[in-house]
Structures are given as structure tokens and as C-alpha cells.
PDB file of C-alpha atoms in Angstrom:
ATOM      1  CA  MET M   1      78.381 -99.011  22.679  1.00  0.00           C
ATOM      2  CA  LYS M   2      79.155-100.048  19.093  1.00  0.00           C
ATOM      3  CA  ILE M   3      75.526 -99.409  18.146  1.00  0.00           C
ATOM      4  CA  ILE M   4      75.622 -95.854  19.649  1.00  0.00           C
ATOM      5  CA  LYS M   5      78.915 -95.116  17.849  1.00  0.00           C
ATOM      6  CA  SER M   6      77.476 -96.389  14.592  1.00  0.00           C
ATOM      7  CA  ILE M   7      74.349 -94.201  14.944  1.00  0.00           C
ATOM      8  CA  SER M   8      76.480 -91.125  15.735  1.00  0.00           C
ATOM      9  CA  LEU M   9      78.629 -91.676  12.653  1.00  0.00           C
ATOM     10  CA  SER M  10      75.520 -92.088  10.528  1.00  0.00           C
ATOM     11  CA  ILE M  11      74.064 -88.805  11.804  1.00  0.00           C
ATOM     12  CA  LEU M  12      77.381 -87.028  11.206  1.00  0.00           C
ATOM     13  CA  PHE M  13      77.606 -88.475   7.682  1.00  0.00           C
ATOM     14  CA  ALA M  14      74.018 -87.424   6.931  1.00  0.00           C
ATOM     15  CA  SER M  15      74.694 -83.875   8.202  1.00  0.00           C
ATOM     16  CA  VAL M  16      77.775 -83.575   6.005  1.00  0.00           C
ATOM     17  CA  CYS M  17      75.800 -84.810   3.002  1.00  0.00           C
ATOM     18  CA  VAL M  18      72.963 -82.318   3.610  1.00  0.00           C
ATOM     19  CA  SER M  19      75.459 -79.441   4.014  1.00  0.00           C
ATOM     20  CA  THR M  20      77.254 -80.469   0.842  1.00  0.00           C
ATOM     21  CA  ILE M  21      74.009 -80.666  -1.146  1.00  0.00           C
ATOM     22  CA  GLN M  22      72.902 -77.253   0.184  1.00  0.00           C
ATOM     23  CA  ALA M  23      76.278 -75.682  -0.697  1.00  0.00           C
ATOM     24  CA  GLN M  24      76.108 -77.156  -4.203  1.00  0.00           C
ATOM     25  CA  SER M  25      72.601 -75.748  -4.722  1.00  0.00           C
ATOM     26  CA  LEU M  26      73.571 -72.186  -3.759  1.00  0.00           C
ATOM     27  CA  PRO M  27      74.507 -69.741  -6.532  1.00  0.00           C
ATOM     28  CA  ALA M  28      78.151 -68.714  -6.766  1.00  0.00           C
ATOM     29  CA  ALA M  29      79.029 -65.494  -4.939  1.00  0.00           C
ATOM     30  CA  ASN M  30      80.283 -63.771  -8.087  1.00  0.00           C
ATOM     31  CA  GLU M  31      76.957 -64.507  -9.816  1.00  0.00           C
ATOM     32  CA  ILE M  32      75.040 -62.923  -6.920  1.00  0.00           C
ATOM     33  CA  VAL M  33      77.287 -59.840  -6.966  1.00  0.00           C
ATOM     34  CA  LYS M  34      76.839 -59.590 -10.739  1.00  0.00           C
ATOM     35  CA  SER M  35      73.039 -59.826 -10.411  1.00  0.00           C
ATOM     36  CA  VAL M  36      72.977 -57.085  -7.743  1.00  0.00           C
ATOM     37  CA  ASN M  37      75.222 -54.756  -9.739  1.00  0.00           C
ATOM     38  CA  SER M  38      73.368 -55.273 -13.028  1.00  0.00           C
ATOM     39  CA  ARG M  39      69.932 -54.565 -11.502  1.00  0.00           C
ATOM     40  CA  ASN M  40      68.187 -51.725 -13.328  1.00  0.00           C
ATOM     41  CA  GLU M  41      68.576 -48.422 -11.429  1.00  0.00           C
ATOM     42  CA  GLY M  42      67.656 -46.114 -14.278  1.00  0.00           C
ATOM     43  CA  GLU M  43      70.183 -43.999 -16.187  1.00  0.00           C
ATOM     44  CA  HIS M  44      69.567 -41.044 -13.884  1.00  0.00           C
ATOM     45  CA  VAL M  45      67.547 -40.136 -10.795  1.00  0.00           C
ATOM     46  CA  ILE M  46      66.694 -37.128  -8.649  1.00  0.00           C
ATOM     47  CA  GLN M  47      65.366 -37.802  -5.153  1.00  0.00           C
ATOM     48  CA  ASN M  48      64.924 -36.177  -1.772  1.00  0.00           C
ATOM     49  CA  PHE M  49      66.818 -37.713   1.084  1.00  0.00           C
ATOM     50  CA  ASN M  50      65.773 -37.051   4.720  1.00  0.00           C
ATOM     51  CA  MET M  51      68.180 -38.177   7.422  1.00  0.00           C
ATOM     52  CA  MET M  52      66.982 -38.590  11.021  1.00  0.00           C
ATOM     53  CA  LEU M  53      69.944 -38.941  13.377  1.00  0.00           C
ATOM     54  CA  THR M  54      69.272 -40.339  16.873  1.00  0.00           C
ATOM     55  CA  ASN M  55      71.933 -40.480  19.600  1.00  0.00           C
ATOM     56  CA  LYS M  56      72.096 -42.897  22.530  1.00  0.00           C
ATOM     57  CA  ASN M  57      70.027 -40.513  24.689  1.00  0.00           C
ATOM     58  CA  GLY M  58      67.222 -40.439  22.153  1.00  0.00           C
ATOM     59  CA  GLN M  59      67.962 -36.890  20.967  1.00  0.00           C
ATOM     60  CA  THR M  60      67.290 -36.404  17.267  1.00  0.00           C
ATOM     61  CA  GLN M  61      68.444 -34.190  14.398  1.00  0.00           C
ATOM     62  CA  SER M  62      66.846 -34.031  10.974  1.00  0.00           C
ATOM     63  CA  ARG M  63      68.645 -33.144   7.738  1.00  0.00           C
ATOM     64  CA  GLU M  64      67.111 -32.683   4.321  1.00  0.00           C
ATOM     65  CA  THR M  65      69.074 -33.214   1.136  1.00  0.00           C
ATOM     66  CA  VAL M  66      68.632 -33.709  -2.602  1.00  0.00           C
ATOM     67  CA  ILE M  67      70.518 -36.394  -4.530  1.00  0.00           C
ATOM     68  CA  TYR M  68      71.357 -36.263  -8.215  1.00  0.00           C
ATOM     69  CA  ARG M  69      72.798 -39.379  -9.858  1.00  0.00           C
ATOM     70  CA  LYS M  70      73.629 -39.969 -13.523  1.00  0.00           C
ATOM     71  CA  ASP M  71      75.272 -42.954 -15.174  1.00  0.00           C
ATOM     72  CA  TYR M  72      77.651 -42.532 -18.100  1.00  0.00           C
ATOM     73  CA  LYS M  73      79.314 -45.147 -20.305  1.00  0.00           C
ATOM     74  CA  ASP M  74      82.474 -45.116 -18.231  1.00  0.00           C
ATOM     75  CA  GLN M  75      81.414 -43.770 -14.834  1.00  0.00           C
ATOM     76  CA  ARG M  76      78.665 -42.863 -12.360  1.00  0.00           C
ATOM     77  CA  LYS M  77      78.387 -39.281 -11.080  1.00  0.00           C
ATOM     78  CA  THR M  78      76.554 -38.433  -7.857  1.00  0.00           C
ATOM     79  CA  MET M  79      75.914 -35.165  -6.042  1.00  0.00           C
ATOM     80  CA  ILE M  80      74.273 -34.672  -2.630  1.00  0.00           C
ATOM     81  CA  VAL M  81      73.234 -31.151  -1.589  1.00  0.00           C
ATOM     82  CA  PHE M  82      72.059 -30.294   1.946  1.00  0.00           C
ATOM     83  CA  LYS M  83      68.967 -28.058   2.076  1.00  0.00           C
ATOM     84  CA  ASN M  84      68.152 -27.950   5.809  1.00  0.00           C
ATOM     85  CA  PRO M  85      68.738 -27.151   8.682  1.00  0.00           C
ATOM     86  CA  SER M  86      70.560 -23.818   8.385  1.00  0.00           C
ATOM     87  CA  ASN M  87      73.787 -25.027  10.064  1.00  0.00           C
ATOM     88  CA  VAL M  88      74.424 -27.511   7.208  1.00  0.00           C
ATOM     89  CA  LYS M  89      72.558 -25.780   4.361  1.00  0.00           C
ATOM     90  CA  GLY M  90      74.699 -25.569   1.226  1.00  0.00           C
ATOM     91  CA  THR M  91      76.997 -28.427   2.246  1.00  0.00           C
ATOM     92  CA  GLY M  92      77.645 -30.653  -0.751  1.00  0.00           C
ATOM     93  CA  PHE M  93      79.236 -33.981  -1.648  1.00  0.00           C
ATOM     94  CA  MET M  94      80.158 -35.137  -5.162  1.00  0.00           C
ATOM     95  CA  SER M  95      81.488 -38.509  -6.297  1.00  0.00           C
ATOM     96  CA  PHE M  96      82.786 -39.833  -9.642  1.00  0.00           C
ATOM     97  CA  ASP M  97      82.821 -43.642  -9.599  1.00  0.00           C
ATOM     98  CA  TYR M  98      84.797 -44.978 -12.579  1.00  0.00           C
ATOM     99  CA  ASN M  99      84.113 -48.315 -14.296  1.00  0.00           C
ATOM    100  CA  ASP M 100      87.858 -48.691 -14.810  1.00  0.00           C
ATOM    101  CA  LYS M 101      88.739 -50.179 -11.434  1.00  0.00           C
ATOM    102  CA  THR M 102      92.433 -49.378 -11.903  1.00  0.00           C
ATOM    103  CA  LYS M 103      91.432 -45.726 -11.674  1.00  0.00           C
ATOM    104  CA  GLU M 104      90.830 -44.283  -8.202  1.00  0.00           C
ATOM    105  CA  ASP M 105      87.409 -42.699  -7.671  1.00  0.00           C
ATOM    106  CA  ASP M 106      87.146 -38.930  -7.146  1.00  0.00           C
ATOM    107  CA  GLN M 107      85.176 -37.463  -4.237  1.00  0.00           C
ATOM    108  CA  TRP M 108      84.751 -33.861  -3.085  1.00  0.00           C
ATOM    109  CA  LEU M 109      83.151 -32.278  -0.044  1.00  0.00           C
ATOM    110  CA  TYR M 110      82.075 -28.630   0.047  1.00  0.00           C
ATOM    111  CA  LEU M 111      81.635 -26.905   3.420  1.00  0.00           C
ATOM    112  CA  PRO M 112      80.063 -23.414   3.139  1.00  0.00           C
ATOM    113  CA  ALA M 113      81.844 -22.163   6.278  1.00  0.00           C
ATOM    114  CA  LEU M 114      85.223 -22.723   4.563  1.00  0.00           C
ATOM    115  CA  LYS M 115      83.954 -21.636   1.126  1.00  0.00           C
ATOM    116  CA  LYS M 116      86.063 -24.233  -0.650  1.00  0.00           C
ATOM    117  CA  THR M 117      85.919 -27.852  -1.702  1.00  0.00           C
ATOM    118  CA  ARG M 118      88.027 -30.582  -0.141  1.00  0.00           C
ATOM    119  CA  ARG M 119      88.981 -33.764  -1.974  1.00  0.00           C
ATOM    120  CA  ILE M 120      88.250 -36.987  -0.069  1.00  0.00           C
ATOM    121  CA  SER M 121      91.218 -39.329  -0.405  1.00  0.00           C
ATOM    122  CA  ALA M 122      90.958 -43.105  -0.535  1.00  0.00           C
ATOM    123  CA  SER M 123      92.427 -43.318   2.962  1.00  0.00           C
ATOM    124  CA  ASN M 124      89.429 -41.310   4.272  1.00  0.00           C
ATOM    125  CA  ARG M 125      86.694 -43.338   2.581  1.00  0.00           C
ATOM    126  CA  GLY M 126      85.996 -45.204   5.842  1.00  0.00           C
ATOM    127  CA  ASP M 127      85.216 -41.931   7.670  1.00  0.00           C
ATOM    128  CA  TYR M 128      81.614 -41.348   8.652  1.00  0.00           C
ATOM    129  CA  PHE M 129      79.602 -39.078   6.353  1.00  0.00           C
ATOM    130  CA  LEU M 130      78.631 -35.836   8.120  1.00  0.00           C
ATOM    131  CA  GLY M 131      77.466 -37.295  11.435  1.00  0.00           C
ATOM    132  CA  THR M 132      75.589 -40.266   9.964  1.00  0.00           C
ATOM    133  CA  ASP M 133      76.293 -43.965  10.487  1.00  0.00           C
ATOM    134  CA  PHE M 134      77.264 -44.396   6.819  1.00  0.00           C
ATOM    135  CA  THR M 135      80.809 -43.945   5.568  1.00  0.00           C
ATOM    136  CA  TYR M 136      81.785 -42.073   2.406  1.00  0.00           C
ATOM    137  CA  GLU M 137      82.322 -45.489   0.785  1.00  0.00           C
ATOM    138  CA  ASP M 138      78.828 -46.647   1.857  1.00  0.00           C
ATOM    139  CA  ILE M 139      77.292 -43.496   0.365  1.00  0.00           C
ATOM    140  CA  LYS M 140      79.219 -43.904  -2.883  1.00  0.00           C
ATOM    141  CA  LEU M 141      78.193 -47.545  -3.359  1.00  0.00           C
ATOM    142  CA  GLY M 142      74.498 -46.991  -2.624  1.00  0.00           C
ATOM    143  CA  SER M 143      72.730 -50.310  -3.181  1.00  0.00           C
ATOM    144  CA  LYS M 144      75.590 -51.853  -5.193  1.00  0.00           C
ATOM    145  CA  LEU M 145      78.306 -54.274  -4.024  1.00  0.00           C
ATOM    146  CA  SER M 146      81.991 -53.429  -4.367  1.00  0.00           C
ATOM    147  CA  THR M 147      83.962 -55.576  -6.796  1.00  0.00           C
ATOM    148  CA  THR M 148      87.313 -54.089  -5.760  1.00  0.00           C
ATOM    149  CA  ASN M 149      87.204 -54.152  -1.949  1.00  0.00           C
ATOM    150  CA  TYR M 150      86.089 -57.687  -1.056  1.00  0.00           C
ATOM    151  CA  SER M 151      86.272 -61.335  -1.954  1.00  0.00           C
ATOM    152  CA  TYR M 152      82.893 -63.020  -1.501  1.00  0.00           C
ATOM    153  CA  LYS M 153      81.478 -66.423  -0.670  1.00  0.00           C
ATOM    154  CA  THR M 154      77.885 -67.644  -0.502  1.00  0.00           C
ATOM    155  CA  VAL M 155      77.224 -68.897   3.032  1.00  0.00           C
ATOM    156  CA  LYS M 156      73.612 -70.092   3.073  1.00  0.00           C
ATOM    157  CA  GLU M 157      70.000 -69.272   2.302  1.00  0.00           C
ATOM    158  CA  GLU M 158      67.891 -67.433   4.895  1.00  0.00           C
ATOM    159  CA  THR M 159      64.565 -65.619   5.084  1.00  0.00           C
ATOM    160  CA  ILE M 160      64.564 -61.898   5.914  1.00  0.00           C
ATOM    161  CA  ASP M 161      61.209 -60.172   6.518  1.00  0.00           C
ATOM    162  CA  GLY M 162      59.490 -62.992   4.625  1.00  0.00           C
ATOM    163  CA  HIS M 163      61.826 -62.789   1.607  1.00  0.00           C
ATOM    164  CA  LYS M 164      64.176 -65.563   0.459  1.00  0.00           C
ATOM    165  CA  CYS M 165      67.740 -64.215   0.653  1.00  0.00           C
ATOM    166  CA  TYR M 166      71.270 -65.463   0.054  1.00  0.00           C
ATOM    167  CA  LEU M 167      73.757 -64.664   2.801  1.00  0.00           C
ATOM    168  CA  LEU M 168      76.950 -63.374   1.217  1.00  0.00           C
ATOM    169  CA  GLU M 169      80.143 -62.903   3.238  1.00  0.00           C
ATOM    170  CA  GLY M 170      82.591 -60.223   2.111  1.00  0.00           C
ATOM    171  CA  THR M 171      86.210 -60.228   3.295  1.00  0.00           C
ATOM    172  CA  PRO M 172      88.548 -57.275   2.531  1.00  0.00           C
ATOM    173  CA  LEU M 173      91.046 -58.186  -0.185  1.00  0.00           C
ATOM    174  CA  ASN M 174      94.040 -57.079   1.869  1.00  0.00           C
ATOM    175  CA  GLU M 175      95.120 -55.250   5.025  1.00  0.00           C
ATOM    176  CA  LYS M 176      95.242 -51.869   3.263  1.00  0.00           C
ATOM    177  CA  VAL M 177      91.605 -52.139   2.156  1.00  0.00           C
ATOM    178  CA  LYS M 178      90.586 -53.386   5.601  1.00  0.00           C
ATOM    179  CA  LYS M 179      92.246 -50.399   7.278  1.00  0.00           C
ATOM    180  CA  GLU M 180      90.772 -47.866   4.819  1.00  0.00           C
ATOM    181  CA  LEU M 181      87.225 -49.228   5.089  1.00  0.00           C
ATOM    182  CA  GLY M 182      87.338 -49.933   8.830  1.00  0.00           C
ATOM    183  CA  TYR M 183      85.567 -53.252   8.259  1.00  0.00           C
ATOM    184  CA  GLY M 184      87.025 -56.692   8.949  1.00  0.00           C
ATOM    185  CA  LYS M 185      84.053 -58.622   7.545  1.00  0.00           C
ATOM    186  CA  VAL M 186      80.634 -57.843   6.063  1.00  0.00           C
ATOM    187  CA  HIS M 187      77.514 -60.012   5.732  1.00  0.00           C
ATOM    188  CA  TYR M 188      74.948 -59.143   3.062  1.00  0.00           C
ATOM    189  CA  TRP M 189      71.481 -60.676   2.824  1.00  0.00           C
ATOM    190  CA  VAL M 190      70.596 -60.403  -0.873  1.00  0.00           C
ATOM    191  CA  ASP M 191      66.967 -60.820  -1.974  1.00  0.00           C
ATOM    192  CA  ALA M 192      66.908 -63.809  -4.339  1.00  0.00           C
ATOM    193  CA  GLN M 193      64.053 -62.401  -6.427  1.00  0.00           C
ATOM    194  CA  ILE M 194      64.857 -58.715  -6.959  1.00  0.00           C
ATOM    195  CA  TRP M 195      68.629 -58.763  -6.177  1.00  0.00           C
ATOM    196  CA  PHE M 196      68.440 -56.020  -3.562  1.00  0.00           C
ATOM    197  CA  VAL M 197      70.478 -56.122  -0.334  1.00  0.00           C
ATOM    198  CA  ARG M 198      67.874 -56.220   2.429  1.00  0.00           C
ATOM    199  CA  LYS M 199      70.200 -56.388   5.450  1.00  0.00           C
ATOM    200  CA  THR M 200      73.922 -55.843   6.073  1.00  0.00           C
ATOM    201  CA  MET M 201      76.031 -56.512   9.174  1.00  0.00           C
ATOM    202  CA  TYR M 202      79.537 -55.051   9.558  1.00  0.00           C
ATOM    203  CA  TRP M 203      82.353 -56.181  11.855  1.00  0.00           C
ATOM    204  CA  ASP M 204      85.274 -53.909  12.688  1.00  0.00           C
ATOM    205  CA  VAL M 205      88.921 -54.803  12.040  1.00  0.00           C
ATOM    206  CA  ALA M 206      89.154 -56.371  15.520  1.00  0.00           C
ATOM    207  CA  GLY M 207      86.253 -58.725  14.767  1.00  0.00           C
ATOM    208  CA  ASN M 208      83.620 -56.948  16.879  1.00  0.00           C
ATOM    209  CA  LEU M 209      80.115 -56.367  15.540  1.00  0.00           C
ATOM    210  CA  LEU M 210      80.077 -52.697  14.484  1.00  0.00           C
ATOM    211  CA  LYS M 211      76.767 -51.869  12.823  1.00  0.00           C
ATOM    212  CA  THR M 212      73.697 -53.206  11.068  1.00  0.00           C
ATOM    213  CA  THR M 213      71.704 -51.682   8.225  1.00  0.00           C
ATOM    214  CA  ASN M 214      68.195 -52.692   7.231  1.00  0.00           C
ATOM    215  CA  ALA M 215      66.341 -51.756   4.051  1.00  0.00           C
ATOM    216  CA  GLN M 216      62.953 -51.310   5.685  1.00  0.00           C
ATOM    217  CA  THR M 217      60.950 -50.404   2.588  1.00  0.00           C
ATOM    218  CA  ILE M 218      61.640 -51.320  -1.038  1.00  0.00           C
ATOM    219  CA  GLU M 219      59.081 -50.437  -3.713  1.00  0.00           C
ATOM    220  CA  LYS M 220      58.822 -50.438  -7.482  1.00  0.00           C
ATOM    221  CA  ILE M 221      58.726 -46.853  -8.803  1.00  0.00           C
ATOM    222  CA  GLU M 222      58.396 -46.153 -12.529  1.00  0.00           C
ATOM    223  CA  GLY M 223      59.185 -49.843 -13.066  1.00  0.00           C
ATOM    224  CA  ILE M 224      62.433 -49.714 -11.052  1.00  0.00           C
ATOM    225  CA  TRP M 225      62.944 -51.321  -7.626  1.00  0.00           C
ATOM    226  CA  SER M 226      63.804 -48.437  -5.293  1.00  0.00           C
ATOM    227  CA  ILE M 227      64.634 -48.176  -1.619  1.00  0.00           C
ATOM    228  CA  LYS M 228      62.328 -45.894   0.403  1.00  0.00           C
ATOM    229  CA  LYS M 229      63.641 -46.387   3.965  1.00  0.00           C
ATOM    230  CA  LEU M 230      67.070 -47.461   5.166  1.00  0.00           C
ATOM    231  CA  GLU M 231      68.165 -47.588   8.808  1.00  0.00           C
ATOM    232  CA  ALA M 232      71.678 -47.982  10.195  1.00  0.00           C
ATOM    233  CA  GLU M 233      72.479 -48.718  13.851  1.00  0.00           C
ATOM    234  CA  ASN M 234      75.983 -48.439  15.279  1.00  0.00           C
ATOM    235  CA  HIS M 235      76.257 -51.088  18.006  1.00  0.00           C
ATOM    236  CA  LYS M 236      79.261 -49.404  19.637  1.00  0.00           C
ATOM    237  CA  THR M 237      77.745 -45.932  20.028  1.00  0.00           C
ATOM    238  CA  SER M 238      74.005 -46.814  19.951  1.00  0.00           C
ATOM    239  CA  HIS M 239      73.670 -44.044  17.334  1.00  0.00           C
ATOM    240  CA  LYS M 240      71.106 -44.528  14.574  1.00  0.00           C
ATOM    241  CA  THR M 241      70.494 -43.018  11.157  1.00  0.00           C
ATOM    242  CA  LEU M 242      67.151 -43.412   9.398  1.00  0.00           C
ATOM    243  CA  ILE M 243      67.141 -42.334   5.754  1.00  0.00           C
ATOM    244  CA  THR M 244      63.808 -41.762   4.032  1.00  0.00           C
ATOM    245  CA  PHE M 245      63.787 -41.285   0.257  1.00  0.00           C
ATOM    246  CA  SER M 246      60.957 -39.359  -1.408  1.00  0.00           C
ATOM    247  CA  ALA M 247      60.021 -37.633  -4.679  1.00  0.00           C
ATOM    248  CA  ILE M 248      62.012 -40.289  -6.558  1.00  0.00           C
ATOM    249  CA  ASP M 249      62.170 -39.138 -10.183  1.00  0.00           C
ATOM    250  CA  TYR M 250      63.755 -41.284 -12.911  1.00  0.00           C
ATOM    251  CA  LYS M 251      62.354 -39.202 -15.806  1.00  0.00           C
ATOM    252  CA  THR M 252      63.666 -35.642 -15.390  1.00  0.00           C
ATOM    253  CA  GLN M 253      66.924 -35.183 -17.285  1.00  0.00           C
ATOM    254  CA  ILE M 254      70.056 -34.013 -15.427  1.00  0.00           C
ATOM    255  CA  GLU M 255      72.359 -31.621 -17.253  1.00  0.00           C
ATOM    256  CA  ASP M 256      75.991 -32.736 -17.487  1.00  0.00           C
ATOM    257  CA  ASP M 257      77.301 -29.392 -16.191  1.00  0.00           C
ATOM    258  CA  LEU M 258      75.681 -30.068 -12.804  1.00  0.00           C
ATOM    259  CA  PHE M 259      78.627 -32.259 -11.857  1.00  0.00           C
ATOM    260  CA  THR M 260      81.353 -29.647 -11.424  1.00  0.00           C
ATOM    261  CA  GLU M 261      83.109 -28.207  -8.373  1.00  0.00           C
ATOM    262  CA  GLU M 262      81.615 -24.798  -9.198  1.00  0.00           C
ATOM    263  CA  SER M 263      78.098 -26.237  -9.228  1.00  0.00           C
ATOM    264  CA  LEU M 264      78.810 -28.096  -5.977  1.00  0.00           C
ATOM    265  CA  MET M 265      79.761 -24.774  -4.353  1.00  0.00           C
ATOM    266  CA  ARG M 266      76.516 -23.204  -5.640  1.00  0.00           C
ATOM    267  CA  GLY M 267      74.376 -25.969  -4.130  1.00  0.00           C
ATOM    268  CA  GLY M 268      73.837 -27.859  -7.361  1.00  0.00           C
ATOM    269  CA  LYS M 269      72.849 -24.776  -9.406  1.00  0.00           C
TER     270      LYS M 269
END
């Protein structure tokens, strides 16, 4: 009996040592977040954005949009304009994401049927974006990680689709953020070579698995790692959104006067 107890303690001690060594060898969470957010995305980009929405019965809807994004010294400006089908044509979304994190971001939505823009408040940033499985906050962040919503810790190293990744756990900083985002916890699998999030799992505020997103295709375009296909699946509703990016253009300049409410109402013209 003493021999069995001694062996068990040895195995337990060895397991603790291995876990400790693995934890010590993992990069700090803030270093991973910094690497993701400092990855080159180009100063500006224009790209087409096709969204295929599939409901639980397998019925689909397709939506075609154009995205304009330009980075400034103190902020990032983004505009999304819907081109097709006719029932959403002309709908537009614009976001100003400020580097000064004490300043609240500005977001506007234009609906042609109402012929006016509506400001999206911080309390609505967890709402789903025009029938997709991405929230306004998800759309605003793109492939970056928030430095104001979560505290992070590095959990372990795992392989996703053959790529070495670090599993990062994000926990909302407080109850207000948790309520606004609608997420109680988020897991990110960050590619250890190119610092791109390959997979994300979200839990709701009650601790239930809510949705999963997978970056299905990531390619280097004009020397910049770019996502080509991104799928989101809502586990509660069985609804899916597949986004396919095309005509990705990092060279064509974007005029500053594109990012105005007037331009948003004219469909980015």
C-alpha cells in the first residue's frame, strides 16, 4: 500500500512539474495580444465582402458588400456598403475606432428605408450585425484583439489545422462590459508564426457555449497576411455566416472625405 501511495505521489509531482514547465515556456498573454495587434494590415484596404447566411433549415441568403478601411495616426476608420440584394442595397455602416481608449468609439448605421443615419451606442455593440452571426463589436475589431474589453491569460499550446497556436482566454473586465458584449468568456487560438487568430469560441454570460468562428483561409496578398474565408456558427440557433473576401486591394488610395455621414448615405460616393 505504501509503495502504491508513493508511486501515485511521484506521478502527481511529475505532472505538476511538467505543467509548471509548460506554463513557464508559454509567452505572456499581453505579448501575444501585442503581436496580433501590431501585425501589418496595410495603411488602407478596399475589398469585397460576400456574406452567405444559412439558417437551421438550410435556407440561404447572400449579401454583397464593399469594405473601405484606412488607418490614421490616432484612429482607424471603416465603412461597409451593401451592394446586393435589392432589399439591403445602400445600407451602410461606418466606424471610427480611436487609439485613445478613454474615448468612446463612434459607429453609425444608415438604412435607406429610413433615409437617415443612426448612431450605434456602446450599449448596442453586442447586437448582431444585420442578420449575421457577428456583432457590431466583432465587425469593428476585425482580426485584432480588444485591449479595453478583456483581461487575458495564456492557457496552453495547441495545433489548429496543422498550425501551432497559443490558446488565449479572454475574460470581460467587469460586469458592464460583459453585459454590453454578451460574452462571458472567449477563447482565441492565435497562430504562433503569423499572429493571426485562427479560431475563436465564445461563451454567453450564463457560461453556455454560444458560437465558434473559424478562419478557413488565410493568404499573403501584396506581402500582407489576409483572411479570405471566415465562418461563424451560432450553437444556440444553428445559424451560420460564411464571409468570403475578394478583390483585396492594399494599393488604391482612399480619399479622406469618404468617411462622412453624407458619403455613408450616398453608398460611399
